[in-house]
Coordinates of C-alpha atoms and ligand atoms in Angstrom, one line a residue:
M24 CA -27.4 -4.6 1.8
G25 CA -23.7 -5.0 1.9
Y26 CA -21.0 -2.9 0.3
P27 CA -21.3 -3.6 -3.4
T28 CA -18.5 -5.5 -5.2
P29 CA -16.8 -2.9 -7.3
A30 CA -17.7 -4.1 -10.7
K31 CA -17.3 -0.8 -12.5
F32 CA -14.6 1.6 -11.8
H33 CA -15.3 5.3 -11.8
T34 CA -12.4 7.6 -12.4
P35 CA -12.6 10.4 -9.8
R36 CA -11.3 13.1 -12.1
V37 CA -12.6 16.6 -11.8
S38 CA -13.0 17.8 -15.4
L39 CA -10.5 20.4 -16.4
F40 CA -13.4 22.5 -17.6
V41 CA -14.9 22.7 -14.0
I42 CA -11.5 23.6 -12.6
L43 CA -11.0 26.3 -15.1
S44 CA -14.4 27.8 -14.5
I45 CA -13.8 28.0 -10.8
A46 CA -10.5 29.5 -11.4
T47 CA -12.0 32.3 -13.4
I48 CA -14.6 33.0 -10.7
V49 CA -12.3 32.9 -7.7
P50 CA -9.6 35.5 -8.3
N51 CA -6.9 34.1 -6.0
S52 CA -7.6 30.7 -7.1
V53 CA -7.3 28.1 -4.4
F54 CA -7.1 25.4 -7.1
A55 CA -4.1 24.5 -9.0
T56 CA -5.1 24.6 -12.7
N57 CA -3.7 21.4 -13.9
E58 CA -4.6 17.8 -13.1
C59 CA -1.5 15.7 -13.0
A60 CA -1.2 13.4 -16.0
F61 CA 1.1 11.0 -14.4
P62 CA 2.4 8.8 -17.2
A63 CA 3.9 6.2 -14.9
I64 CA 3.9 4.9 -11.3
F65 CA 6.8 3.6 -9.3
N66 CA 5.7 1.8 -6.1
F67 CA 7.7 0.8 -3.1
G68 CA 6.0 -1.3 -0.4
D69 CA 5.0 -4.6 1.2
S70 CA 2.0 -6.9 0.6
N71 CA -0.4 -4.0 0.9
S72 CA 0.8 -3.1 -2.6
D73 CA 2.6 -6.2 -4.0
T74 CA 1.3 -7.0 -7.4
G75 CA 3.4 -10.2 -7.8
G76 CA 7.0 -9.5 -6.7
L77 CA 7.2 -12.1 -3.9
A78 CA 5.2 -14.5 -5.9
A79 CA 7.6 -14.3 -8.8
S80 CA 10.7 -14.6 -6.7
L81 CA 10.1 -16.7 -3.6
Y82 CA 6.6 -17.6 -2.6
A83 CA 3.3 -17.5 -4.5
P84 CA -0.1 -17.5 -2.9
T85 CA -2.5 -20.2 -3.9
P86 CA -6.3 -20.3 -4.4
P87 CA -8.6 -18.8 -3.1
Y88 CA -6.2 -15.8 -3.4
G89 CA -7.3 -13.8 -6.5
E90 CA -10.8 -15.3 -6.6
T91 CA -12.8 -12.1 -6.6
Y92 CA -11.8 -10.0 -9.6
F93 CA -9.1 -11.7 -11.6
H94 CA -10.5 -15.1 -11.0
R95 CA -7.0 -16.5 -10.8
V96 CA -4.0 -16.3 -8.5
T97 CA -2.1 -13.1 -9.5
G98 CA 0.5 -12.9 -6.8
R99 CA -1.5 -10.4 -4.9
F100 CA -2.0 -11.3 -1.2
T101 CA -5.8 -10.6 -1.3
D102 CA -8.9 -11.8 -3.0
G103 CA -8.8 -9.2 -5.8
R104 CA -7.3 -5.8 -6.4
L105 CA -5.2 -3.6 -4.1
I106 CA -5.2 0.1 -3.5
I107 CA -2.3 0.5 -5.9
D108 CA -4.4 -1.1 -8.6
F109 CA -7.2 1.4 -8.1
I110 CA -4.6 4.2 -8.1
A111 CA -3.2 3.0 -11.5
N112 CA -6.7 2.6 -12.9
S113 CA -7.7 6.1 -11.9
F114 CA -5.0 7.5 -14.2
G115 CA -5.9 5.1 -17.0
L116 CA -2.6 3.3 -16.5
P117 CA -2.2 -0.5 -16.6
Y118 CA -1.8 -2.5 -13.4
L119 CA 1.9 -2.4 -12.4
S120 CA 4.2 -5.2 -13.3
A121 CA 6.4 -6.4 -10.4
Y122 CA 10.0 -5.5 -11.0
L123 CA 11.0 -9.0 -10.0
D124 CA 8.7 -10.7 -12.4
S125 CA 10.6 -11.9 -15.5
L126 CA 7.6 -13.3 -17.3
G127 CA 5.5 -11.2 -19.6
T128 CA 6.1 -7.9 -17.7
N129 CA 5.5 -4.5 -19.2
F130 CA 7.2 -1.5 -17.6
S131 CA 6.1 1.1 -20.1
H132 CA 4.0 2.9 -17.4
G133 CA 5.9 2.1 -14.3
A134 CA 7.2 -0.7 -12.1
N135 CA 6.4 -2.1 -8.7
F136 CA 9.2 -2.8 -6.3
A137 CA 6.9 -3.9 -3.5
T138 CA 7.2 -7.5 -2.1
A139 CA 5.0 -9.0 0.5
S140 CA 6.6 -9.1 4.0
A141 CA 9.1 -6.4 3.0
T142 CA 10.4 -4.0 5.6
I143 CA 12.1 -0.6 5.6
R144 CA 15.1 -1.7 7.6
L145 CA 17.2 -4.8 7.1
P146 CA 14.8 -7.6 8.2
P147 CA 15.7 -9.9 11.2
S148 CA 15.4 -13.1 9.0
V149 CA 14.4 -13.8 5.4
I150 CA 12.4 -16.4 3.6
P151 CA 12.8 -19.4 3.5
V152 CA 14.6 -19.4 6.9
G153 CA 12.6 -16.6 8.4
G154 CA 9.4 -14.7 7.6
Y155 CA 10.6 -11.6 5.8
S156 CA 11.2 -10.6 2.2
P157 CA 14.9 -10.1 1.5
F158 CA 13.9 -7.1 -0.8
Y159 CA 13.7 -4.5 1.9
L160 CA 13.5 -0.8 1.0
D161 CA 17.3 -0.2 0.4
I162 CA 17.2 -3.1 -2.1
M163 CA 14.1 -1.7 -3.8
Y164 CA 16.0 1.6 -4.2
T165 CA 19.0 -0.3 -5.7
Q166 CA 16.6 -2.0 -8.1
F167 CA 15.0 1.3 -9.1
K168 CA 18.4 2.9 -9.5
Q169 CA 19.3 0.2 -12.0
L170 CA 16.0 0.3 -13.8
I171 CA 16.6 3.8 -15.1
P172 CA 19.8 3.2 -17.2
R173 CA 18.9 -0.3 -18.1
T174 CA 15.5 0.5 -19.5
Q175 CA 17.0 3.5 -21.4
Y176 CA 19.7 1.3 -22.9
I177 CA 17.0 -1.2 -24.1
I178 CA 15.0 1.6 -25.7
H179 CA 18.1 2.9 -27.4
K180 CA 19.0 -0.5 -28.7
G181 CA 15.4 -1.0 -30.1
G182 CA 13.9 -4.3 -30.9
V183 CA 11.0 -6.2 -29.2
F184 CA 11.7 -5.1 -25.7
A185 CA 12.0 -1.4 -26.3
S186 CA 8.2 -0.7 -26.2
L187 CA 8.0 -2.4 -22.8
M188 CA 10.2 0.2 -21.2
P189 CA 9.3 3.6 -19.6
K190 CA 10.3 6.7 -21.6
E191 CA 13.1 8.7 -20.0
E192 CA 10.9 11.7 -19.3
Y193 CA 8.5 9.5 -17.3
F194 CA 10.9 9.2 -14.4
H195 CA 10.6 12.9 -13.7
R196 CA 6.8 13.0 -14.3
A197 CA 5.8 9.8 -12.6
L198 CA 4.0 9.3 -9.3
Y199 CA 6.1 7.7 -6.6
T200 CA 4.0 5.8 -4.1
F201 CA 5.0 4.3 -0.8
D202 CA 3.2 1.9 1.6
I203 CA 5.7 0.4 3.9
G204 CA 6.4 0.1 7.7
Q205 CA 3.8 -2.4 8.9
N206 CA 6.3 -5.3 8.8
D207 CA 9.0 -3.3 10.7
L208 CA 6.5 -3.0 13.5
G209 CA 5.4 -6.6 13.0
A210 CA 9.1 -7.8 13.2
G211 CA 9.3 -6.2 16.6
I212 CA 6.0 -7.4 17.8
F213 CA 6.5 -11.0 16.7
G214 CA 10.2 -10.9 17.6
N215 CA 9.3 -10.9 21.3
L216 CA 10.2 -7.2 21.8
T217 CA 8.1 -5.4 24.4
V218 CA 5.7 -2.7 23.1
Q219 CA 8.1 -0.1 24.5
Q220 CA 11.0 -1.6 22.7
V221 CA 9.1 -1.7 19.4
N222 CA 8.1 1.9 20.0
A223 CA 11.6 2.9 20.7
S224 CA 12.7 1.5 17.3
V225 CA 10.3 3.8 15.4
P226 CA 12.6 6.8 14.9
D227 CA 15.3 4.6 13.4
I228 CA 12.7 2.9 11.1
V229 CA 11.5 6.3 9.9
N230 CA 15.0 7.6 9.4
A231 CA 15.7 4.6 7.1
F232 CA 12.6 5.5 5.2
T233 CA 13.5 9.2 4.9
K234 CA 17.0 8.3 3.5
N235 CA 15.4 6.3 0.7
V236 CA 13.0 9.0 -0.2
K237 CA 15.9 11.4 -0.5
D238 CA 17.9 8.9 -2.6
I239 CA 14.9 8.4 -5.0
Y240 CA 14.5 12.2 -5.3
D241 CA 18.1 12.5 -6.2
L242 CA 17.4 10.2 -9.1
G243 CA 14.8 12.6 -10.4
A244 CA 11.5 11.7 -8.6
R245 CA 9.3 14.7 -7.9
S246 CA 5.8 13.6 -6.9
F247 CA 5.5 11.5 -3.8
W248 CA 2.4 9.9 -2.4
I249 CA 3.2 8.4 1.0
H250 CA 0.7 6.2 2.9
N251 CA 1.1 6.0 6.6
T252 CA 0.7 2.6 8.3
G253 CA -2.6 1.1 9.3
P254 CA -4.0 0.0 12.6
I255 CA -2.0 -3.2 13.0
G256 CA -3.6 -3.9 16.3
C257 CA -7.0 -4.5 14.5
L258 CA -5.7 -7.3 12.4
S259 CA -6.5 -10.9 13.2
Y260 CA -2.9 -12.0 13.1
V261 CA -2.0 -9.7 15.9
L262 CA -5.3 -10.2 17.8
A263 CA -5.1 -14.0 17.7
N264 CA -1.5 -14.0 18.8
F265 CA -1.9 -11.5 21.7
L266 CA -5.1 -12.5 23.3
S267 CA -4.3 -10.8 26.5
A268 CA -3.3 -7.4 25.0
E269 CA -5.6 -4.6 26.1
R270 CA -8.5 -4.1 23.7
D271 CA -10.1 -0.7 22.7
A272 CA -13.9 -0.1 22.4
Y273 CA -13.9 -1.9 19.0
G274 CA -11.9 -4.9 20.0
C275 CA -8.6 -3.8 18.5
A276 CA -5.3 -4.4 20.4
K277 CA -4.6 -0.9 21.8
P278 CA -0.9 -1.1 22.6
Y279 CA -0.1 -2.1 19.0
N280 CA -2.2 0.6 17.5
E281 CA -0.4 3.1 19.8
V282 CA 2.9 2.0 18.3
A283 CA 1.4 2.4 14.8
K284 CA 0.2 5.9 15.7
Y285 CA 3.6 6.8 17.0
F286 CA 5.2 5.6 13.7
N287 CA 2.7 7.8 11.8
Q288 CA 3.5 10.8 14.0
K289 CA 7.2 10.4 13.3
L290 CA 6.5 9.7 9.6
R291 CA 4.5 12.9 9.3
E292 CA 7.3 14.9 11.0
A293 CA 9.7 13.3 8.6
V294 CA 7.5 14.4 5.6
V295 CA 7.5 18.0 6.9
Q296 CA 11.3 17.9 7.0
L297 CA 11.5 16.3 3.6
R298 CA 9.6 19.2 2.1
K299 CA 12.3 21.5 3.4
D300 CA 15.1 19.3 2.3
L301 CA 13.7 18.5 -1.2
P302 CA 12.5 21.8 -2.5
L303 CA 11.4 20.5 -5.9
A304 CA 9.3 17.7 -4.5
A305 CA 5.5 17.6 -4.0
I306 CA 5.1 15.2 -1.1
T307 CA 1.6 14.1 0.0
Y308 CA 1.2 12.3 3.3
V309 CA -1.9 10.1 3.3
D310 CA -3.6 9.1 6.5
I311 CA -4.5 5.5 5.6
Y312 CA -4.7 4.7 9.3
S313 CA -7.8 6.7 9.9
V314 CA -9.6 5.3 6.9
K315 CA -8.7 1.7 7.8
Y316 CA -9.7 2.3 11.4
S317 CA -13.1 3.5 10.4
L318 CA -13.7 0.1 8.9
F319 CA -13.1 -1.4 12.4
S320 CA -15.0 1.3 14.3
H321 CA -18.1 1.6 12.1
P322 CA -18.2 -1.3 9.7
E323 CA -22.0 -1.3 9.3
K324 CA -22.0 2.3 8.3
Y325 CA -19.9 1.4 5.3
G326 CA -21.6 -1.9 4.5
F327 CA -19.1 -4.2 6.1
E328 CA -19.3 -6.9 8.8
L329 CA -17.1 -8.8 11.2
P330 CA -14.0 -6.6 10.6
L331 CA -11.8 -8.4 13.2
V332 CA -12.5 -11.9 11.7
A333 CA -10.5 -13.3 8.8
C334 CA -12.7 -14.3 5.8
C335 CA -10.2 -17.0 4.8
G336 CA -8.6 -18.6 7.8
Y337 CA -9.1 -21.2 10.5
G338 CA -10.0 -21.3 14.2
G339 CA -10.8 -19.2 17.2
E340 CA -12.5 -16.0 17.7
Y341 CA -10.7 -14.3 14.8
N342 CA -10.8 -17.2 12.3
Y343 CA -7.0 -17.1 12.2
S344 CA -4.3 -19.5 13.2
S345 CA -0.6 -19.1 12.3
S346 CA -0.3 -22.8 11.9
V347 CA -2.7 -23.0 9.0
L348 CA -3.2 -20.1 6.7
C349 CA -5.6 -19.2 3.9
G350 CA -5.3 -21.7 1.0
G351 CA -3.8 -24.4 3.3
T352 CA -5.4 -27.6 4.5
I353 CA -5.9 -28.9 8.0
E354 CA -7.0 -32.2 9.3
V355 CA -10.2 -31.8 11.4
N356 CA -11.6 -34.9 13.1
G357 CA -9.8 -37.1 10.6
T358 CA -10.9 -35.2 7.6
E359 CA -8.7 -33.0 5.4
T360 CA -10.3 -29.5 5.4
F361 CA -9.4 -26.8 2.9
V362 CA -9.0 -23.3 4.3
G363 CA -11.1 -21.4 1.8
S364 CA -13.0 -18.2 1.4
C365 CA -16.0 -17.0 3.5
E366 CA -19.3 -16.6 1.8
R367 CA -19.3 -12.9 1.1
P368 CA -15.8 -11.4 0.9
S369 CA -17.5 -8.3 -0.6
V370 CA -18.8 -7.3 2.8
R371 CA -15.6 -8.3 4.7
V372 CA -12.7 -6.1 5.8
N373 CA -10.0 -8.8 6.6
W374 CA -9.2 -11.3 3.9
D375 CA -6.7 -13.7 5.4
G376 CA -6.0 -12.4 8.9
I377 CA -3.2 -10.1 7.7
H378 CA -4.5 -8.5 4.5
Y379 CA -7.5 -6.5 3.5
T380 CA -10.1 -7.6 1.0
E381 CA -10.6 -6.0 -2.3
A382 CA -13.8 -4.5 -1.1
A383 CA -11.9 -2.8 1.8
S384 CA -9.1 -1.6 -0.6
K385 CA -11.7 -0.1 -2.9
F386 CA -13.3 1.7 0.0
I387 CA -9.9 3.0 1.2
F388 CA -9.0 4.1 -2.3
D389 CA -12.4 6.0 -2.7
Q390 CA -11.7 7.8 0.6
I391 CA -8.0 8.7 0.1
S392 CA -8.3 9.7 -3.6
T393 CA -10.4 12.7 -2.7
G394 CA -7.7 14.3 -0.7
A395 CA -9.8 14.3 2.5
F396 CA -7.1 12.3 4.2
S397 CA -4.1 14.0 2.6
D398 CA -1.6 16.5 3.9
P399 CA -1.7 18.8 1.9
P400 CA -5.4 18.2 1.3
L401 CA -4.9 17.5 -2.4
P402 CA -6.7 14.8 -4.3
L403 CA -4.7 12.0 -5.9
N404 CA -4.9 13.6 -9.3
M405 CA -3.3 16.8 -8.0
A406 CA -0.5 15.1 -6.2
C407 CA 2.2 16.7 -8.5
H408 CA 1.4 20.1 -6.9
K409 CA 2.8 21.2 -3.6
D410 CA -0.5 22.8 -2.6
Y411 CA -3.6 24.4 -4.0
T412 CA -2.1 27.9 -4.5
E413 CA 0.7 26.7 -6.6
N414 CA 0.5 28.1 -10.1
Y415 CA 1.4 25.7 -12.8
Ligands
NAG525 C1 2.5 -2.6 -22.7 O1 1.6 -1.8 -22.0 C2 1.0 -0.7 -22.7 C3 0.1 0.1 -21.8 O2 -0.9 -0.7 -21.3 C4 0.3 -1.2 -24.0 O3 -0.1 -0.1 -24.7 C5 1.3 -2.1 -24.8 O4 0.6 -2.7 -25.8 C6 1.9 -3.2 -23.9 N1 2.9 -3.9 -24.7 C7 2.8 -5.2 -24.9 C8 3.8 -5.8 -25.8 O5 1.9 -5.9 -24.5
NAG526 C1 9.6 -15.6 21.0 O1 9.4 -16.3 22.2 C2 8.8 -17.6 22.0 C3 8.5 -18.2 23.3 O2 9.5 -18.0 24.2 C4 9.7 -18.5 21.2 O3 9.1 -19.7 20.9 C5 9.9 -17.8 19.8 O4 10.9 -18.5 19.1 C6 10.5 -16.4 20.1 N1 10.6 -15.7 18.8 C7 11.6 -15.0 18.4 C8 11.6 -14.4 17.0 O5 12.6 -14.9 19.1
NAG527 C1 6.2 5.7 22.2 O1 7.3 6.7 22.4 C2 6.8 8.1 22.4 C3 8.0 9.0 22.5 O2 8.8 8.6 23.6 C4 5.8 8.2 23.6 O3 5.3 9.5 23.5 C5 4.7 7.2 23.4 O4 3.8 7.3 24.5 C6 5.2 5.8 23.3 N1 4.1 4.9 23.0 C7 4.1 3.7 23.5 C8 2.9 2.8 23.2 O5 5.0 3.2 24.2
NAG528 C1 -14.8 -32.5 15.8 O1 -15.1 -33.4 16.9 C2 -15.5 -32.8 18.1 C3 -15.7 -33.9 19.1 O2 -16.6 -34.8 18.6 C4 -16.7 -31.9 17.9 O3 -17.1 -31.2 19.1 C5 -16.4 -30.8 16.8 O4 -17.6 -30.1 16.5 C6 -15.9 -31.5 15.5 N1 -15.4 -30.5 14.6 C7 -15.8 -30.4 13.4 C8 -15.3 -29.2 12.6 O5 -16.6 -31.2 12.9
NAG529 C1 -13.4 -18.7 8.4 O1 -12.7 -19.4 7.4 C2 -13.3 -20.4 6.8 C3 -12.4 -21.2 5.9 O2 -11.5 -21.9 6.7 C4 -14.5 -19.9 6.1 O3 -15.2 -21.0 5.4 C5 -15.5 -19.3 7.1 O4 -16.6 -18.7 6.4 C6 -14.7 -18.2 7.8 N1 -15.5 -17.7 8.9 C7 -16.0 -16.4 8.9 C8 -16.9 -16.0 10.0 O5 -15.8 -15.7 8.0

C-alpha cells in the first residue's frame, strides 16, 4: 500500500507534562523546559514555500495545481500543501498569507515573503522577460522591514484592518523560516555556466543569504529555522535537460547534487558563524537535503514510487518537457491534450518536474519536525532555544 494521503494532521507536540516529568528525574536536564509557543511565522523563500505570492503578483498556476487538498488553485506550485503549511499547522497557526496578496489576506499570525522562482542574489532576468521572480531575498527583506511599522500604524489607527495585523510583540517571538537557494543554483545551471562555475558562485550566494539573516535579526527576529537546499540533481527538470550528466546509483544527476551539497556545506558554516555574530538568536539548520534524498534512494521504503518521474508533465523518461508544463496543453497527433495529474499523486515524489507533491512535503515535514535532521538537534517546537541545556 502506498503512502497514505495525509487526511488528518497530528500535531507533534510533546506534552509539557512529559517534559516536566523528565526534567525532575534527570538532574542536569538535557531538555529545555518550555515548548516555543510561536505566535507568528515570517517566511522567506521560493516555490518550495510560496503560498501565493507569485500567483498574486505575476503568474498564477492553473489546474491541476491545488487538486489534492484545497481542491482549488491556491497559488501554491504543488498539488496540495507545502512544508510551510504543515509547520504553521503544527503550531495551531493559520496558513500564511502571501505578503504580495492584496485580496483577503490576514497577517495576524505572520506573513510569507516567498515567491516561486525567487533567488537569494539579484536574478539574471525576471518574469515576464526571463524566468525569475523579481522579489529576490533583498527585496523580501525590504518588504519585511516595511511590514513592521506599517502594521503597527494600522493597529494604532484601529478600524476593520487592525485585527488582521500582527501584534508588535509577535515580531520578537515569531519563528523566522527560510528555504531559498535552489534557484540561485538553477540560474547558474540553466544559464549555461559549467558545474565548476556554478560551484564557484556558491560562497557569494551564501554571503548574500547571511547578510539578510543579520538584517532580519537587527529588526528583532530571534528564532530562525533554516532549510538547506534539496538534491536539485534528482529533479526531472534538471534530469530531462541534462541527459548526459553523470548519474548516481539512484539515477540522480551527480554533478548538480555535488553543487547542492557544497552550497549546504557553506550554508552550515555560515550558520555556525551567525551564532557567534548574533548572540541572542536561536538558529536551527535543517538538513532537508538528506530527507529529500531518501525519497529518491529508497522510495518504496516510505511508500513512494517513480521519484524521478513527474506526476504532471509530458514526455520522455522523466515525463517532463520544458516546452509544455503541468496544466498546459499540447497537440499530439492532431489532438489537443491536457497535461494533467497522474493517477496517484499520493504515492509520488515529484509533482510537476520541479516541485514536490503534498505527500512528499508531508513526509519531509514529519521527518524534520522531530529534530532528527536539525543542528542543534532540537524539534521544531523547541526552535526558540539555542540548545537542550538552555534554561528558560
Ligand atoms: C484572521 O486570522 C485569525 C487567525 O486565524 C482569525 O482568528 C481571525 O478571525 C481572522 N480575521 C478575519 C477578519 O478573518
Ligand atoms: C544557453 O545555450 C543555449 C545553446 O547555445 C542557448 O540556446 C541558450 O539561450 C543559452 N541560455 C542562456 C541563459 O544563455
Ligand atoms: C566545489 O568547490 C569546492 C571548494 O573549492 C570543492 O571542494 C568541490 O569539490 C567543488 N565541487 C564541484 C562539484 O566542483
Ligand atoms: C502518435 O502517432 C504515432 C505514429 O502513428 C504513434 O506511434 C504514437 O503512439 C501516437 N501517440 C499518441 C500519444 O497517440
Ligand atoms: C505523466 O503526465 C501525464 C500528464 O501529461 C499523466 O497523465 C501521466 O500519468 C504521467 N506519467 C506518470 C508515469 O506519472
